[in-house]
Short mmCIF file of C-alpha atoms and ligand atoms in Angstrom, two decimals:
data_model
loop_
_atom_site.label_atom_id
_atom_site.label_comp_id
_atom_site.label_asym_id
_atom_site.label_seq_id
_atom_site.Cartn_x
_atom_site.Cartn_y
_atom_site.Cartn_z
CA UNK A 11 0.00 0.00 0.00
CA UNK A 12 1.38 3.44 -0.84
CA UNK A 13 2.14 5.90 1.97
CA UNK A 14 -0.51 8.24 0.59
CA UNK A 15 -3.20 5.65 1.30
CA UNK A 16 -4.78 4.43 4.50
CA UNK A 17 -6.62 1.13 4.96
CA UNK A 18 -10.11 1.58 6.40
CA UNK A 19 -11.61 -1.37 8.30
CA UNK A 20 -15.26 -1.08 9.25
CA UNK A 21 -16.74 -2.81 12.28
CA UNK A 22 -17.94 -5.56 9.97
CA UNK A 23 -14.46 -5.96 8.41
CA UNK A 24 -12.82 -6.26 11.84
CA UNK A 25 -15.38 -8.82 12.99
CA UNK A 26 -15.08 -10.80 9.76
CA UNK A 27 -11.33 -11.24 10.32
CA UNK A 28 -12.31 -13.15 13.45
CA UNK A 29 -8.94 -13.33 15.22
CA UNK A 30 -9.33 -16.13 17.81
CA UNK A 31 -9.45 -15.25 21.51
CA UNK A 32 -6.48 -17.57 22.28
CA UNK A 33 -4.33 -15.45 19.97
CA UNK A 34 -5.51 -12.19 21.55
CA UNK A 35 -4.75 -13.51 25.04
CA UNK A 36 -1.29 -14.49 23.81
CA UNK A 37 -0.43 -11.07 22.33
CA UNK A 38 -1.90 -9.18 25.28
CA UNK A 39 0.32 -11.22 27.61
CA UNK A 40 3.31 -10.53 25.34
CA UNK A 41 2.51 -6.81 25.49
CA UNK A 42 2.58 -6.93 29.31
CA UNK A 43 5.95 -8.73 29.14
CA UNK A 44 7.27 -5.96 26.89
CA UNK A 45 5.98 -3.40 29.38
CA UNK A 46 7.81 -5.22 32.19
CA UNK A 47 11.04 -4.86 30.20
CA UNK A 48 10.43 -1.12 29.88
CA UNK A 49 9.95 -1.48 26.15
CA UNK A 50 6.54 0.10 25.72
CA UNK A 51 5.28 3.65 25.70
CA UNK A 52 1.81 3.99 27.20
CA UNK A 53 0.89 7.29 28.86
CA UNK A 54 -2.27 7.46 31.03
CA UNK A 55 -5.35 8.09 28.89
CA UNK A 56 -6.71 11.65 28.82
CA UNK A 57 -10.42 12.09 28.28
CA UNK A 58 -13.29 14.47 27.72
CA UNK A 59 -16.71 14.08 29.31
CA UNK A 60 -19.53 15.54 27.19
CA UNK A 61 -22.34 13.95 29.28
CA UNK A 62 -22.70 12.83 32.90
CA UNK A 63 -20.83 9.54 33.44
CA UNK A 64 -19.86 9.51 29.75
CA UNK A 65 -16.30 9.62 28.44
CA UNK A 66 -14.28 9.83 25.25
CA UNK A 67 -10.72 8.66 25.90
CA UNK A 68 -7.55 8.99 23.83
CA UNK A 69 -5.39 5.91 24.27
CA UNK A 70 -1.99 6.05 22.56
CA UNK A 71 0.64 3.30 22.79
CA UNK A 72 3.80 2.09 21.11
CA UNK A 73 5.15 -1.48 21.30
CA UNK A 74 8.42 -1.49 19.31
CA UNK A 75 8.76 -5.28 19.33
CA UNK A 76 5.38 -5.65 17.63
CA UNK A 77 6.02 -2.66 15.36
CA UNK A 78 2.70 -1.31 16.58
CA UNK A 79 2.10 2.39 17.20
CA UNK A 80 -1.22 4.14 17.34
CA UNK A 81 -4.10 5.58 19.26
CA UNK A 82 -7.60 4.46 20.18
CA UNK A 83 -10.31 7.12 20.46
CA UNK A 84 -13.04 5.37 22.38
CA UNK A 85 -16.26 6.55 23.96
CA UNK A 86 -18.54 5.12 26.63
CA UNK A 87 -22.01 6.67 26.88
CA UNK A 88 -24.27 4.91 29.43
CA UNK A 89 -27.45 6.55 28.06
CA UNK A 90 -26.84 5.22 24.55
CA UNK A 91 -28.83 2.09 25.23
CA UNK A 92 -32.01 4.23 25.21
CA UNK A 93 -31.07 5.43 21.71
CA UNK A 94 -30.43 1.90 20.46
CA UNK A 95 -26.69 2.64 20.27
CA UNK A 96 -23.81 0.68 21.84
CA UNK A 97 -22.33 1.91 25.12
CA UNK A 98 -18.80 1.63 23.71
CA UNK A 99 -17.84 2.89 20.25
CA UNK A 100 -14.83 4.46 18.55
CA UNK A 101 -11.94 4.31 16.12
CA UNK A 102 -8.34 3.21 16.25
CA UNK A 103 -5.54 4.63 14.09
CA UNK A 104 -2.31 2.72 13.44
CA UNK A 105 0.74 4.74 12.33
CA UNK A 106 3.85 3.57 10.58
CA UNK A 107 6.40 3.62 13.45
CA UNK A 108 9.23 4.64 11.07
CA UNK A 109 7.53 7.60 9.41
CA UNK A 110 4.57 8.40 11.64
CA UNK A 111 2.29 8.26 8.61
CA UNK A 112 -1.16 6.77 9.40
CA UNK A 113 -1.59 3.39 7.71
CA UNK A 114 -4.88 2.05 9.04
CA UNK A 115 -8.12 3.30 10.57
CA UNK A 116 -10.38 0.71 12.09
CA UNK A 117 -13.51 0.50 14.18
CA UNK A 118 -12.48 -0.33 17.76
CA UNK A 119 -15.65 -1.85 19.19
CA UNK A 120 -14.65 -5.47 18.64
CA UNK A 121 -11.07 -4.86 19.80
CA UNK A 122 -12.27 -3.22 23.01
CA UNK A 123 -14.54 -6.14 23.80
CA UNK A 124 -11.95 -8.82 23.06
CA UNK A 125 -8.78 -7.29 24.48
CA UNK A 126 -10.51 -6.46 27.77
CA UNK A 127 -11.60 -10.08 28.13
CA UNK A 128 -8.07 -11.13 27.20
CA UNK A 129 -6.54 -8.89 29.90
CA UNK A 130 -8.90 -10.41 32.48
CA UNK A 131 -7.80 -13.87 31.34
CA UNK A 132 -4.11 -12.95 31.61
CA UNK A 133 -4.72 -11.66 35.14
CA UNK A 134 -6.71 -14.79 36.03
CA UNK A 135 -3.94 -17.07 34.75
CA UNK A 136 -1.65 -15.72 37.51
CA UNK A 137 -4.10 -14.57 40.17
CA UNK A 138 -7.08 -16.96 40.14
CA UNK A 139 -7.12 -20.46 41.58
CA UNK A 140 -6.25 -22.83 38.75
CA UNK A 141 -9.26 -25.00 39.58
CA UNK A 142 -11.79 -22.12 39.60
CA UNK A 143 -15.24 -23.51 38.82
CA UNK A 144 -17.81 -20.78 39.44
CA UNK A 145 -17.84 -17.31 37.87
CA UNK A 146 -20.09 -14.41 38.87
CA UNK A 147 -20.86 -11.88 36.12
CA UNK A 148 -22.52 -8.60 37.11
CA UNK A 149 -23.43 -6.68 33.95
CA UNK A 150 -24.33 -9.05 31.15
CA UNK A 151 -23.49 -6.96 28.10
CA UNK A 152 -20.56 -6.96 25.68
CA UNK A 153 -17.93 -7.35 28.41
CA UNK A 154 -19.95 -9.96 30.28
CA UNK A 155 -19.78 -12.03 27.10
CA UNK A 156 -16.14 -11.48 26.08
CA UNK A 157 -14.84 -11.94 29.61
CA UNK A 158 -16.60 -15.28 29.89
CA UNK A 159 -15.20 -16.37 26.53
CA UNK A 160 -11.66 -15.40 27.59
CA UNK A 161 -11.84 -16.82 31.10
CA UNK A 162 -12.92 -20.20 29.71
CA UNK A 163 -9.56 -20.36 27.88
CA UNK A 164 -7.49 -20.12 31.05
CA UNK A 165 -9.84 -21.57 33.70
CA UNK A 166 -10.42 -24.96 32.15
CA UNK A 167 -12.55 -26.24 35.06
CA UNK A 168 -15.13 -23.49 34.76
CA UNK A 169 -18.56 -25.09 34.92
CA UNK A 170 -21.05 -22.53 36.18
CA UNK A 171 -21.77 -18.82 35.71
CA UNK A 172 -24.02 -16.86 38.04
CA UNK A 173 -25.29 -13.93 35.99
CA UNK A 174 -26.86 -10.71 37.23
CA UNK A 175 -28.08 -7.68 35.29
CA UNK A 176 -30.39 -4.80 36.21
CA UNK A 177 -32.23 -5.41 32.93
CA UNK A 178 -34.17 -8.69 33.04
CA UNK A 179 -34.34 -8.67 29.24
CA UNK A 180 -30.53 -8.40 28.88
CA UNK A 181 -30.08 -11.05 31.54
CA UNK A 182 -32.33 -13.56 29.80
CA UNK A 183 -30.67 -12.91 26.45
CA UNK A 184 -27.26 -13.52 28.05
CA UNK A 185 -28.40 -16.76 29.67
CA UNK A 186 -29.87 -18.07 26.41
CA UNK A 187 -26.93 -17.02 24.22
CA UNK A 188 -24.14 -18.11 26.56
CA UNK A 189 -25.79 -21.44 27.32
CA UNK A 190 -26.08 -22.18 23.60
CA UNK A 191 -22.57 -20.94 22.81
CA UNK A 192 -20.52 -22.42 25.63
CA UNK A 193 -22.54 -25.32 27.01
CA UNK A 194 -21.85 -24.16 30.58
CA UNK A 195 -24.48 -23.91 33.29
CA UNK A 196 -25.52 -20.24 33.12
CA UNK A 197 -27.78 -19.40 36.06
CA UNK A 198 -29.65 -16.08 36.26
CA UNK A 199 -29.67 -14.61 39.78
CA UNK A 200 -31.81 -11.87 41.25
CA UNK A 201 -29.28 -9.80 43.22
CA UNK A 202 -25.61 -8.71 43.15
CA UNK A 203 -25.10 -10.64 46.39
CA UNK A 204 -26.23 -13.92 44.82
CA UNK A 205 -23.89 -13.28 41.88
CA UNK A 206 -20.85 -12.83 44.14
CA UNK A 207 -21.38 -15.38 46.90
CA UNK A 208 -19.56 -18.70 46.55
CA UNK A 209 -17.83 -17.63 43.34
CA UNK A 210 -14.18 -18.35 42.56
CA UNK A 211 -14.15 -15.55 39.97
CA UNK A 212 -16.15 -12.31 39.88
CA UNK A 213 -16.30 -9.89 36.94
CA UNK A 214 -18.27 -6.65 37.30
CA UNK A 215 -19.16 -4.89 34.05
CA UNK A 216 -21.90 -2.36 34.74
CA UNK A 217 -21.50 1.37 34.04
CA UNK A 218 -18.55 3.39 35.36
CA UNK A 219 -19.85 5.99 37.82
CA UNK A 220 -17.85 8.96 39.04
CA UNK A 221 -19.74 8.95 42.33
CA UNK A 222 -20.43 5.26 42.81
CA UNK A 223 -22.86 3.68 45.25
CA UNK A 224 -21.06 0.36 45.60
CA UNK A 225 -22.85 -2.66 47.03
CA UNK A 226 -20.41 -5.59 47.08
CA UNK A 227 -19.65 -6.33 50.69
CA UNK A 228 -16.46 -7.92 51.90
CA UNK A 229 -18.41 -10.80 53.49
CA UNK A 230 -19.96 -11.80 50.12
CA UNK A 231 -16.58 -12.57 48.53
CA UNK A 232 -15.19 -16.02 49.11
CA UNK A 233 -11.65 -16.57 50.42
CA UNK A 234 -9.52 -17.76 47.52
CA UNK A 235 -11.57 -15.71 45.07
CA UNK A 236 -10.31 -13.55 42.22
CA UNK A 237 -12.17 -10.40 41.20
CA UNK A 238 -11.76 -8.27 38.11
CA UNK A 239 -13.81 -5.06 38.09
CA UNK A 240 -14.06 -3.46 34.65
CA UNK A 241 -16.31 -0.66 35.86
CA UNK A 242 -13.69 0.94 38.12
CA UNK A 243 -14.80 1.05 41.77
CA UNK A 244 -18.51 1.35 40.94
CA UNK A 245 -19.44 -2.05 42.38
CA UNK A 246 -16.96 -2.84 45.18
CA UNK A 247 -17.29 -1.18 48.58
CA UNK A 248 -14.01 0.31 49.86
CA UNK A 249 -13.94 -2.18 52.78
CA UNK A 250 -14.33 -5.06 50.35
CA UNK A 251 -11.37 -3.82 48.30
CA UNK A 252 -9.36 -3.33 51.48
CA UNK A 253 -10.11 -6.93 52.48
CA UNK A 254 -8.02 -8.21 49.56
CA UNK A 255 -4.67 -9.86 50.25
CA UNK A 256 -3.43 -8.55 46.93
CA UNK A 257 -4.78 -5.50 45.12
CA UNK A 258 -3.36 -5.36 41.61
CA UNK A 259 -3.96 -3.18 38.56
CA UNK A 260 -3.03 -3.12 34.90
CA UNK A 261 -1.03 0.11 35.32
CA UNK A 262 -0.50 2.07 38.53
CA UNK A 263 0.43 5.27 36.63
CA UNK A 264 -2.95 5.27 35.00
CA UNK A 265 -4.66 4.48 38.29
CA UNK A 266 -2.83 7.42 39.92
CA UNK A 267 -3.91 9.65 37.02
CA UNK A 268 -7.56 8.69 37.61
CA UNK A 269 -7.22 9.32 41.33
CA UNK A 270 -6.16 12.89 40.54
CA UNK A 271 -9.36 13.24 38.50
CA UNK A 272 -11.45 12.23 41.51
CA UNK A 273 -12.01 8.53 40.88
CA UNK A 274 -10.91 5.75 43.27
CA UNK A 275 -11.15 7.84 46.42
CA UNK A 276 -10.77 4.84 48.72
CA UNK A 277 -8.68 2.01 47.36
CA UNK A 278 -5.87 0.04 49.00
CA UNK A 279 -2.20 0.35 48.03
CA UNK A 280 -1.32 -1.43 44.83
CA UNK A 281 0.57 -4.69 45.38
CA UNK A 282 1.62 -5.08 41.75
CA UNK A 283 0.98 -4.09 38.16
CA UNK A 284 0.02 -6.95 35.85
CA UNK A 285 3.29 -6.69 33.94
CA UNK A 286 5.21 -7.29 37.20
CA UNK A 287 3.11 -10.40 37.85
CA UNK A 288 3.34 -11.75 34.30
CA UNK A 289 7.12 -11.25 34.21
CA UNK A 290 7.64 -12.86 37.63
CA UNK A 291 9.00 -9.68 39.26
CA UNK A 292 6.19 -10.02 41.80
CA UNK A 293 4.51 -13.23 42.92
CA UNK A 294 1.00 -13.95 41.71
CA UNK A 295 -1.27 -16.21 43.74
CA UNK A 296 0.64 -18.00 46.49
CA UNK A 297 -2.07 -20.18 48.05
CA UNK A 298 -5.71 -21.21 47.69
CA UNK A 299 -6.99 -18.82 50.41
CA UNK A 300 -5.76 -15.46 49.10
CA UNK A 301 -8.37 -12.90 48.10
CA UNK A 302 -7.12 -11.07 45.04
CA UNK A 303 -8.53 -8.23 42.95
CA UNK A 304 -7.12 -6.78 39.75
CA UNK A 305 -8.46 -3.31 38.98
CA UNK A 306 -8.05 -3.31 35.20
CA UNK A 307 -8.71 0.13 33.80
CA UNK A 308 -7.84 -0.90 30.24
CA UNK A 309 -4.46 -0.19 28.71
CA UNK A 310 -3.64 0.96 25.20
CA UNK A 311 -0.87 -1.65 24.74
CA UNK A 312 -3.69 -4.25 24.79
CA UNK A 313 -5.33 -2.42 21.89
CA UNK A 314 -2.17 -1.95 19.84
CA UNK A 315 -1.13 -5.60 20.33
CA UNK A 316 -4.52 -6.70 18.96
CA UNK A 317 -4.84 -4.01 16.26
CA UNK A 318 -1.60 -4.94 14.54
CA UNK A 319 -2.82 -8.54 14.22
CA UNK A 320 -6.01 -7.26 12.64
CA UNK A 321 -4.15 -4.98 10.24
CA UNK A 322 -1.72 -7.69 9.11
CA UNK A 323 -4.51 -10.20 8.53
CA UNK A 324 -6.62 -7.63 6.67
CA UNK A 325 -3.72 -6.85 4.33
CA UNK A 326 -3.06 -10.54 3.72
CA UNK A 327 -6.70 -11.37 3.02
CA UNK A 328 -7.37 -8.10 1.17
CA UNK A 329 -10.18 -7.02 3.45
CA UNK A 330 -11.02 -3.33 3.89
CA UNK A 331 -11.04 -0.27 1.73
CA UNK A 332 -8.03 1.83 0.69
CA UNK A 333 -8.70 5.54 1.11
CA UNK A 334 -6.56 8.50 0.04
CA UNK A 335 -4.87 10.36 2.86
N1 LIG B 15 -11.58 -1.69 32.06
C1 LIG B 15 -11.62 -1.86 30.76
O1 LIG B 15 -10.63 -2.17 30.12
C2 LIG B 15 -12.92 -1.70 30.05
C3 LIG B 15 -13.00 -1.87 28.67
C4 LIG B 15 -14.24 -1.76 28.05
C5 LIG B 15 -15.37 -1.49 28.81
N2 LIG B 15 -15.22 -1.30 30.15
C6 LIG B 15 -16.37 -1.01 30.99
O2 LIG B 15 -17.13 -2.21 31.12
C7 LIG B 15 -18.48 -1.86 31.42
C8 LIG B 15 -19.44 -2.64 30.51
O3 LIG B 15 -19.23 -2.28 29.16
P1 LIG B 15 -20.06 -3.03 28.02
O4 LIG B 15 -19.47 -2.63 26.74
O5 LIG B 15 -20.17 -4.47 28.37
O6 LIG B 15 -21.49 -2.33 28.20
P2 LIG B 15 -22.93 -2.94 27.78
O7 LIG B 15 -23.83 -1.78 27.66
O8 LIG B 15 -22.78 -3.85 26.62
O9 LIG B 15 -23.34 -3.82 29.04
C9 LIG B 15 -23.60 -3.29 30.30
C10 LIG B 15 -24.66 -4.15 30.97
O10 LIG B 15 -24.72 -3.77 32.34
C11 LIG B 15 -26.09 -3.73 32.71
N3 LIG B 15 -26.17 -2.91 33.92
C12 LIG B 15 -26.36 -1.57 34.05
N4 LIG B 15 -26.27 -1.23 35.36
C13 LIG B 15 -26.01 -2.37 36.03
C14 LIG B 15 -25.82 -2.67 37.40
N5 LIG B 15 -25.84 -1.74 38.34
N6 LIG B 15 -25.60 -3.97 37.73
C15 LIG B 15 -25.57 -4.94 36.80
N7 LIG B 15 -25.76 -4.72 35.50
C16 LIG B 15 -25.96 -3.43 35.12
C17 LIG B 15 -26.83 -3.24 31.50
O11 LIG B 15 -28.20 -3.60 31.54
C18 LIG B 15 -26.06 -3.97 30.39
O12 LIG B 15 -26.61 -5.24 30.13
C19 LIG B 15 -18.54 -0.34 31.25
O13 LIG B 15 -18.42 0.27 32.50
C20 LIG B 15 -17.34 -0.01 30.41
O14 LIG B 15 -16.88 1.31 30.57
C21 LIG B 15 -14.05 -1.41 30.78
#
């Protein structure tokens, strides 16, 4: 492709390429290993907030080893559901790392769903009990689906999901779809408490709220459990987070940045970043009783590691549309 052209990949194009989840988990883990070696550039994401509890974030990253450089421009608008629009939408631009010239523009909805699930799976590989059997999912939307798909790849004994959603319609759709797709026992439950109790794994994926009214109590969470909130601290009470033996995150710089903006007013000290765990600089799970939480805010290296795979496959299979720059 000439440097005066850019490849455009629509949402449909990206989905059609259908990169398998195993591969995404693999490259996301590799990206964390690169970060551990100090070989990535990933500044905390700045954002604008045009509506209450809505965001549009700029997420740049560079991973030299993968020859991937770019930025994701992603929005989350909780009220969109009423307009029949997705909560998360946006675009990702890949640049040529030698010249800086943009080479690809792609829809980032699919990437955001998949790479977030993949990051949860990477965290679970090191922080969850290897024989985890029961998963609680609170928020049965896009992330509730992709996180289940990814967790099944690393928690091979998973047999039951307790699913909770504030929308009974969304909940039923999730139960029907996930039962048909994965053949696991997907049980709808009527309260957050029922979705957390007796679970080995808990993923919360409701809306991110700047002034949260969290409900998950420390006593609901089982010893030996692993939790991965994707909706910041909207669901977990401060005492519940403080009851963890290990409180991890995908990037403490980014967490500190969000604290300055007024989020995460009462969280424990960070034990480790995921890259430190993945690279062995810090120990992951040490026994079957530890309570561990990984506060994954979402990191642009996850996006760039996945986007370059998409771009390379699109070029090879001649998918997408060349546009003049
Ligand atoms: N940390 C990350 O890397 C990352 C990445 C992408 C999305 N997210 C976050 O994940 C969350 C879910 O995103 P999504 O794309 O799956 O959205 P979605 O709209 O597809 O799904 C959200 C679901 O949560 C339900 N819900 C709303 N309030 C709830 C509550 N209090 N309890 C339980 N369910 C509730 C909705 O009915 C809906 O089914 C958002 O907060 C989003 O910002 C985080």
